[in-house]
mmCIF file of C-alpha atoms and ligand atoms in Angstrom:
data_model
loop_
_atom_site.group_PDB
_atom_site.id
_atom_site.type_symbol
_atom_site.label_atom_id
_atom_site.label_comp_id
_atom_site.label_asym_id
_atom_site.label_seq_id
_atom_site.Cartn_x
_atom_site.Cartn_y
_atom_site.Cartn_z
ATOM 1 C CA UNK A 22 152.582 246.290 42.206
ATOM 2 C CA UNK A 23 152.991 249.981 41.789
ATOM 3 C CA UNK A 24 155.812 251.593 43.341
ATOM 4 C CA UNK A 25 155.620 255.632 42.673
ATOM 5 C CA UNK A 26 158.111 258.275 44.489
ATOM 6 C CA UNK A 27 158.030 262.076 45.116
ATOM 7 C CA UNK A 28 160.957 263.757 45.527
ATOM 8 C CA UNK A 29 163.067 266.681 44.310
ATOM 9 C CA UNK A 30 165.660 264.754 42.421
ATOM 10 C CA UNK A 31 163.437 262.354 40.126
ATOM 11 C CA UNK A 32 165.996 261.507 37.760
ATOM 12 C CA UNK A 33 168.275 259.919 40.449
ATOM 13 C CA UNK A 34 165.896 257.239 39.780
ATOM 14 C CA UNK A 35 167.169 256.772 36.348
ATOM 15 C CA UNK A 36 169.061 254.041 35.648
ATOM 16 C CA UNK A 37 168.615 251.867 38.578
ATOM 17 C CA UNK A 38 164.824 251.421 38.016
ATOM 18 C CA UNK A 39 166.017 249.888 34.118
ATOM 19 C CA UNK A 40 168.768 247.735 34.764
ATOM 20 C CA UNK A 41 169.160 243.776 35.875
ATOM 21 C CA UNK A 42 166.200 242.626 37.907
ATOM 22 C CA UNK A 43 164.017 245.763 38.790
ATOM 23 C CA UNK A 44 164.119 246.442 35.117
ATOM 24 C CA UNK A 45 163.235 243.214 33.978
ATOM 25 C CA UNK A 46 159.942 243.145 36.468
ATOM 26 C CA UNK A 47 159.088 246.491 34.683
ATOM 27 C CA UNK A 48 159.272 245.041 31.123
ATOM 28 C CA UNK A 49 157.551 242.010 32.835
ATOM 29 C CA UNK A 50 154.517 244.091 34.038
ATOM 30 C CA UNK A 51 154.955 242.561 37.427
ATOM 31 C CA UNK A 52 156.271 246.030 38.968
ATOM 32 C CA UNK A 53 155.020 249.262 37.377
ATOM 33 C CA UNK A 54 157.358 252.424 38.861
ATOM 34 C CA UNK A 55 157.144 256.126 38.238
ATOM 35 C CA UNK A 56 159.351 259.298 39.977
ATOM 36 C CA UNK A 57 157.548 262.570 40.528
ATOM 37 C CA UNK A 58 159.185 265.841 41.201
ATOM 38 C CA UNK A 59 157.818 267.142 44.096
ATOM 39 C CA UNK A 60 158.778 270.585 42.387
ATOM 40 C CA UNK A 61 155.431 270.069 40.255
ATOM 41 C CA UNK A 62 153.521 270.822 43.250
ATOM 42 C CA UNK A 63 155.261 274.137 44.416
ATOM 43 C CA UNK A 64 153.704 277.697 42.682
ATOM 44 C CA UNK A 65 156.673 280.326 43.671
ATOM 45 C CA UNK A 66 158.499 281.682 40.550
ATOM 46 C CA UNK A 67 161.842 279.822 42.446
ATOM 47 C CA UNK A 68 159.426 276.457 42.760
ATOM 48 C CA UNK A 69 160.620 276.208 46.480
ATOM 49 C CA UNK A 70 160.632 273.213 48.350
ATOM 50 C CA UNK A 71 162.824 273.819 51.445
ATOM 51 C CA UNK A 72 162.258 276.980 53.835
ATOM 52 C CA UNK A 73 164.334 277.822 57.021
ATOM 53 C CA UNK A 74 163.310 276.449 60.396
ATOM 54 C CA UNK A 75 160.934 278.099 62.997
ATOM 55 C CA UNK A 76 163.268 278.632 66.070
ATOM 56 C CA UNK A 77 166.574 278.787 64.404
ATOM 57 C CA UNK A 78 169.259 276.082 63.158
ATOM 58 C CA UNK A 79 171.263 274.696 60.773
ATOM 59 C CA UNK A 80 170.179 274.560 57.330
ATOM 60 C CA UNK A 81 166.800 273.968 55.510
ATOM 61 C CA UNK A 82 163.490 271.725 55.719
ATOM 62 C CA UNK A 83 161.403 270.677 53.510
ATOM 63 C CA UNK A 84 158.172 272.538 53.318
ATOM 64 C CA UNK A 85 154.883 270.731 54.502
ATOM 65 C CA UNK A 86 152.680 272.310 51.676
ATOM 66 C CA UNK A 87 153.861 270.650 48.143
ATOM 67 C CA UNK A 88 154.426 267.120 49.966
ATOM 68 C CA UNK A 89 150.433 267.376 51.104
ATOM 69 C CA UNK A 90 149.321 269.082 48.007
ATOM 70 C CA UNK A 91 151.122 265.979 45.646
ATOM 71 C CA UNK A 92 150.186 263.389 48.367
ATOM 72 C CA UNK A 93 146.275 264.966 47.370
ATOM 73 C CA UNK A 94 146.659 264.705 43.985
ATOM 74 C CA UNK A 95 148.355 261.320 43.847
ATOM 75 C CA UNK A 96 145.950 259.715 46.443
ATOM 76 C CA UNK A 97 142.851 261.084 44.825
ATOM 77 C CA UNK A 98 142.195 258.151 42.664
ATOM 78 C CA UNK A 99 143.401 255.314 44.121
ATOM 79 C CA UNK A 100 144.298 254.722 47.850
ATOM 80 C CA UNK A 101 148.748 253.999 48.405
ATOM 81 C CA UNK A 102 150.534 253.137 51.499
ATOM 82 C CA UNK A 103 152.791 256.306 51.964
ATOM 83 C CA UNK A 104 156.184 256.205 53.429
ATOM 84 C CA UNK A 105 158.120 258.711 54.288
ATOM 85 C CA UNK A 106 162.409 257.926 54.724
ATOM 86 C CA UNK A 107 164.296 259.358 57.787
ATOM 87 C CA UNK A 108 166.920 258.088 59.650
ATOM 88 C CA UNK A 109 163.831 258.557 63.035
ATOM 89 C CA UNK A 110 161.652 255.731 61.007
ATOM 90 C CA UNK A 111 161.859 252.365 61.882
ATOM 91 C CA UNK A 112 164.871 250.001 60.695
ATOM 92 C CA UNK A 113 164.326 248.263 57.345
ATOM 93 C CA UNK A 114 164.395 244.718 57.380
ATOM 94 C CA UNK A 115 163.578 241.837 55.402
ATOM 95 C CA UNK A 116 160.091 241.423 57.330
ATOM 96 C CA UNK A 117 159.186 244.770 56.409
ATOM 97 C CA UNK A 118 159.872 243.941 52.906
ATOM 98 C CA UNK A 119 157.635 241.570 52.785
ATOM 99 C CA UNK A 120 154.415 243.108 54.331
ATOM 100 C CA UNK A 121 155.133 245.946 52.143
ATOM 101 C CA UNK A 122 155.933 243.515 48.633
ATOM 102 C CA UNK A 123 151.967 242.526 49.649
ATOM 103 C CA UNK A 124 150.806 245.764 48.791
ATOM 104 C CA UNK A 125 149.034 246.792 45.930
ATOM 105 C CA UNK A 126 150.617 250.310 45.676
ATOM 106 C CA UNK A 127 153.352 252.262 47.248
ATOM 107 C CA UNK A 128 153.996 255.933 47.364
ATOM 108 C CA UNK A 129 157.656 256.451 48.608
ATOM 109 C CA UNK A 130 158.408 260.360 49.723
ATOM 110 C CA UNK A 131 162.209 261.363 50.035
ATOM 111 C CA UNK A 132 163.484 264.382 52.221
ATOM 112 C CA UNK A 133 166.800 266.192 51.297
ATOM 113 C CA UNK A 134 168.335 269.179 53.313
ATOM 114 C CA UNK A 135 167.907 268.517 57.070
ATOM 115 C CA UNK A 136 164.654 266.542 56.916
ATOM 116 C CA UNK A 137 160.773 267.931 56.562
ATOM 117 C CA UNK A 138 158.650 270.144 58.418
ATOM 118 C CA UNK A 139 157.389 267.345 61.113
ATOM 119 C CA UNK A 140 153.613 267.675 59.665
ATOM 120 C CA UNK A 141 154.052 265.981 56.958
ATOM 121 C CA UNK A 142 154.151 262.994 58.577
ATOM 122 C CA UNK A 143 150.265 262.863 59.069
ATOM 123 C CA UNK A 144 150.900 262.396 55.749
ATOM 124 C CA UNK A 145 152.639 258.841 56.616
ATOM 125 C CA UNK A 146 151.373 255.249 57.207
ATOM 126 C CA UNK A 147 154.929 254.401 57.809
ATOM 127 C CA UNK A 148 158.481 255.984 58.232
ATOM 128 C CA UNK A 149 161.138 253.851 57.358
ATOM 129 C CA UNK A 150 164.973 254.097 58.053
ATOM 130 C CA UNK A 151 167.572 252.394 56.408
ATOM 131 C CA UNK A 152 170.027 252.392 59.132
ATOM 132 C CA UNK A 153 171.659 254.300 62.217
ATOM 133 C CA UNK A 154 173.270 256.512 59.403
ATOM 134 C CA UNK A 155 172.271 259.958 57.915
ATOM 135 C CA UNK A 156 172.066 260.107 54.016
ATOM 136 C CA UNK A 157 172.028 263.274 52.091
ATOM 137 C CA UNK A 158 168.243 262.086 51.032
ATOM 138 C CA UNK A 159 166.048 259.744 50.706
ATOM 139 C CA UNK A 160 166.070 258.759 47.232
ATOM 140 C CA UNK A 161 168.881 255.945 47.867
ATOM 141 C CA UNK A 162 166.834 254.649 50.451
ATOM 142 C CA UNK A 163 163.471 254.169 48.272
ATOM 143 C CA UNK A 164 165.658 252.330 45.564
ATOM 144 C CA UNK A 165 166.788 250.072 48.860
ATOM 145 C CA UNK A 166 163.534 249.486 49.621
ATOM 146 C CA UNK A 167 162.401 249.257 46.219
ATOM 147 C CA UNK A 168 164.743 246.482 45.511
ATOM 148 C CA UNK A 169 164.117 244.447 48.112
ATOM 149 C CA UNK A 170 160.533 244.467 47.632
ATOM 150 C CA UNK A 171 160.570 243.749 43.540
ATOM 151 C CA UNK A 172 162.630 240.556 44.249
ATOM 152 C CA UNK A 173 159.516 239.434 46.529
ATOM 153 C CA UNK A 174 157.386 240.279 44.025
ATOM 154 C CA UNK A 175 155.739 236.517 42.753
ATOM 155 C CA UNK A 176 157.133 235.680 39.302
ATOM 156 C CA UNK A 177 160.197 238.180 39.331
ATOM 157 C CA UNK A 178 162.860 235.410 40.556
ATOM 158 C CA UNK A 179 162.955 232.878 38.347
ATOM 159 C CA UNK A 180 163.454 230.691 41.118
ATOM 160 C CA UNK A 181 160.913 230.992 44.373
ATOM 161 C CA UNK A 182 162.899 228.461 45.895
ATOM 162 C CA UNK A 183 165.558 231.651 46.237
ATOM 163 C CA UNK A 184 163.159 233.858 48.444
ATOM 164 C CA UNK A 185 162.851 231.211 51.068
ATOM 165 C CA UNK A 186 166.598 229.742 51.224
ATOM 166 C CA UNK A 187 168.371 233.084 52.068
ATOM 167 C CA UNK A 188 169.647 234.894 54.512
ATOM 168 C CA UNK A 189 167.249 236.193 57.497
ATOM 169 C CA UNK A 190 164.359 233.536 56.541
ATOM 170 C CA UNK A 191 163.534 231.880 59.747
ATOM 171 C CA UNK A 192 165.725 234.933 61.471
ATOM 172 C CA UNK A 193 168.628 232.996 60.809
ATOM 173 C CA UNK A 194 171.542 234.079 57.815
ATOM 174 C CA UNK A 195 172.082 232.138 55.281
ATOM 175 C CA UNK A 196 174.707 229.004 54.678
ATOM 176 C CA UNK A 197 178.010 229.117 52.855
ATOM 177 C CA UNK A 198 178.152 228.237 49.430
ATOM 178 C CA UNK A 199 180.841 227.404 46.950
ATOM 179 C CA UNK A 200 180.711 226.633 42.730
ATOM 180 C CA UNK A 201 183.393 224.792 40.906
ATOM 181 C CA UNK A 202 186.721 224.711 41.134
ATOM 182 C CA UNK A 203 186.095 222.411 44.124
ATOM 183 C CA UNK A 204 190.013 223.293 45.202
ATOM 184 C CA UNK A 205 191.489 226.665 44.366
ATOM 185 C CA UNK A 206 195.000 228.319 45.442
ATOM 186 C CA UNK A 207 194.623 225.623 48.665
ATOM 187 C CA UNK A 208 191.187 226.627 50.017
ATOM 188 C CA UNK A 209 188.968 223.526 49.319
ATOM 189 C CA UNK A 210 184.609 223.476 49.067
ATOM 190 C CA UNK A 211 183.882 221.425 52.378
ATOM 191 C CA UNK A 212 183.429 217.517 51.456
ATOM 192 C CA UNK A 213 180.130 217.016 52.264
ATOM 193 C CA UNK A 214 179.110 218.854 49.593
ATOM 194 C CA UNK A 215 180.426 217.007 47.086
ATOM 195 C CA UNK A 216 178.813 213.793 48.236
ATOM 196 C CA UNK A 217 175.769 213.915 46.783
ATOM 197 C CA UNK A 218 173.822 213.061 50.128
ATOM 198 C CA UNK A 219 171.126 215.650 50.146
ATOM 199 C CA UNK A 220 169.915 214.774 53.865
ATOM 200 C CA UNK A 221 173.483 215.017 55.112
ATOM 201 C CA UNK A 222 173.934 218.820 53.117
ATOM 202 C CA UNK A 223 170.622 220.102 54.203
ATOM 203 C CA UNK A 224 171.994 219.082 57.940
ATOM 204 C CA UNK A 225 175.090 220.443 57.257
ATOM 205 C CA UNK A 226 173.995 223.555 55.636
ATOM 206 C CA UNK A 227 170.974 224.298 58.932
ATOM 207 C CA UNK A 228 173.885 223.926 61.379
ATOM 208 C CA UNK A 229 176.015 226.187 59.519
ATOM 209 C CA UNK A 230 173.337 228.854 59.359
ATOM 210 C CA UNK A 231 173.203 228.311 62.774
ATOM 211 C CA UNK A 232 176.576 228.955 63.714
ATOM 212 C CA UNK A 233 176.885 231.949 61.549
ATOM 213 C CA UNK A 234 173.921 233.701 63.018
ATOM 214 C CA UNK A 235 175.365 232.599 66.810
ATOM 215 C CA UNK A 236 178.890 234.045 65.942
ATOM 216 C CA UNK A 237 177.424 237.302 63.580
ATOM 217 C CA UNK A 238 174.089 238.177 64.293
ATOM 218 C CA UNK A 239 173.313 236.772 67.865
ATOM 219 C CA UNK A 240 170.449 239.267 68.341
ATOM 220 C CA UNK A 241 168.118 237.339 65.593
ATOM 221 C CA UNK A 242 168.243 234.382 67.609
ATOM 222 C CA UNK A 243 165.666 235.369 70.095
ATOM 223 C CA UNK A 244 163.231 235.161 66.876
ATOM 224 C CA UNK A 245 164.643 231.966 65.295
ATOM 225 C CA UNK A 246 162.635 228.689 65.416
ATOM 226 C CA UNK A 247 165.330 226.157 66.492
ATOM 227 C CA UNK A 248 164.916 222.893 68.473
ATOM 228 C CA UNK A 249 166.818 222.018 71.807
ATOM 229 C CA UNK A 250 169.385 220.235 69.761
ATOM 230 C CA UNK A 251 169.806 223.396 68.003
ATOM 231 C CA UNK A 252 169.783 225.580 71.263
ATOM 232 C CA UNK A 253 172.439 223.161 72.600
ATOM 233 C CA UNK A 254 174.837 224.206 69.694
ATOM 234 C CA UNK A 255 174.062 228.281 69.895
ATOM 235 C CA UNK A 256 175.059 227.511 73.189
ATOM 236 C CA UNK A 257 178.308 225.930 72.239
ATOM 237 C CA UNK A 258 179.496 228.560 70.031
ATOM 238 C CA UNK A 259 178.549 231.251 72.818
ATOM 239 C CA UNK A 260 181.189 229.315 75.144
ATOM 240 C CA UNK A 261 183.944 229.218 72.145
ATOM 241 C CA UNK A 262 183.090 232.698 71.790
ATOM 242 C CA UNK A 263 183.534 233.539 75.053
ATOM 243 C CA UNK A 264 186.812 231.308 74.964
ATOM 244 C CA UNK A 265 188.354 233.027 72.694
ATOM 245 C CA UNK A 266 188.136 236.368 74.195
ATOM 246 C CA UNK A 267 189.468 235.036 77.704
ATOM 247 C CA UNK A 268 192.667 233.451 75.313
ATOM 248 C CA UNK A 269 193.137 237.026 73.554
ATOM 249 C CA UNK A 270 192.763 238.768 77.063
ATOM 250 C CA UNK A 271 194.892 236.367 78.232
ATOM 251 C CA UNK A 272 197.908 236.503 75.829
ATOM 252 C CA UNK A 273 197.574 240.333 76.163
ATOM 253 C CA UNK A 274 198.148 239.959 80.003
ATOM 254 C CA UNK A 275 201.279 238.086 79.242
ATOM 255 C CA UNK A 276 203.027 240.409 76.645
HETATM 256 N N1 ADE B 303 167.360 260.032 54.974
HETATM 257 C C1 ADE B 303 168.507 260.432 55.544
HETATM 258 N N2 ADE B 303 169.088 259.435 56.224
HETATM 259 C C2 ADE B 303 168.273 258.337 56.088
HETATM 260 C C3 ADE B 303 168.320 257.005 56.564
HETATM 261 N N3 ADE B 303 169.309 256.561 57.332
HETATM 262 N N4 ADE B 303 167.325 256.175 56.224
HETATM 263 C C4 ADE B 303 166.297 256.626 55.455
HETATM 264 N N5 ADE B 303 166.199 257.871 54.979
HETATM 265 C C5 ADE B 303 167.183 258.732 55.286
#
């Protein structure tokens, strides 16, 4: 895969595109990655890339005409998907990482200053958000994405077993897990698994994800595969849920 991004702080990129995993795909030819400055494609003396909105407001946009001009010249050859980041896009999530790790090519475009001029997303096959928060651009947000879509990437975990046993596969998060010492300063791994009964840990380790998800992440349910058994125990931790607030509300009543 080829990711590519165009924005006006390319050497942001620096550094997290060459260390640990993302770096070792690149040495590995299994992710190629390159950071334009979109400041190539401006022709003022100042090589502007923000102007001051139509109608009034606070602060700057970026200016439609180098993001369509470098989106031209880097599209001429060979066809991308194009995203664009903005806190308006759609929410990241792991399913979107994975249509997008099946691409051939990416090109990622990042906004700074209070967003871009809204034409440039013609421009866009897709406008992704990272979250109901406003960053000061969207360069962190392509090295997000970026990093959740090289670990997809077939061959760059040495382990493909680790793609499919993690949190949000199936819509549910993932188990607990523990390494040696199996008791430290009192808090002890749970005995099961340290039988050695694989049937019994995968059982234990499904209900667990199970109960997490109930108790953290209840909206993902809706999407998770589970059978009635399993519906019966969502269902049991939505009463001890429940429980528990009527015992809080109730020991507040009596203070
Ligand atoms: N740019 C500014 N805020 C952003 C967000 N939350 N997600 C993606 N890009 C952004």
């Amino acid at each position: 895969m080829r990711i590519e991004t165009l924005s006006v702080f390319p050497q942001m990129f620096e550094g997290p595109m060459d260390a640990s995993i993302i770096g070792r795909a690149r040495r590995m030819s299994k992710l190629e990655f390159a950071a334009h400055d979109l400041r190539d494609w401006t022709h003022d003396r100042h090589r502007s890339t923000d102007d001051e909105p139509f109608g009034g407001g606070q602060g700057q946009l970026m200016k439609v005409e180098p993001v369509f001009e470098a989106l031209d010249d880097l599209l001429a050859d060979e066809p991308a998907q194009v995203l664009f980041f903005t806190p308006v896009g759609e929410t990241f999530t792991q399913s979107i990482a994975q249509q997008l790790a099946r691409e051939q090519r990416l090109v990622m475009v990042c906004g700074r200053y209070e967003g871009f001029d809204e034409r440039v997303y013609t421009r866009a096959d897709r406008c992704i958000s990272l979250g109901d928060y406003v960053l000061t651009g969207g360069e962190l947000a392509a090295m997000v994405v970026t990093d959740a879509v090289c670990r997809l990437l077939p061959g760059v975990l040495g382990d493909e077993l680790s793609n499919i046993e993690e949190s949000f596969h199936g819509n549910l998060l993932e188990y607990p897990q523990y390494t040696r010492p199996a008791s430290y300063r009192g808090l002890s791994v749970p005995e099961v698994l340290l039988s050695g009964d694989h049937a019994k840990i995968a059982a234990w380790r499904r209900r667990q994800s199970i109960i997490r998800t109930a108790r953290l992440r209840p909206d993902l349910l809706p999407d998770a595969e589970l059978s009635e058994q399993e519906w019966d125990l969502v269902r049991a931790c939505r009463r001890d849920l429940a429980d528990e607030a009527t015992s809080i509300e109730r020991s507040d009543c009596e203070r």
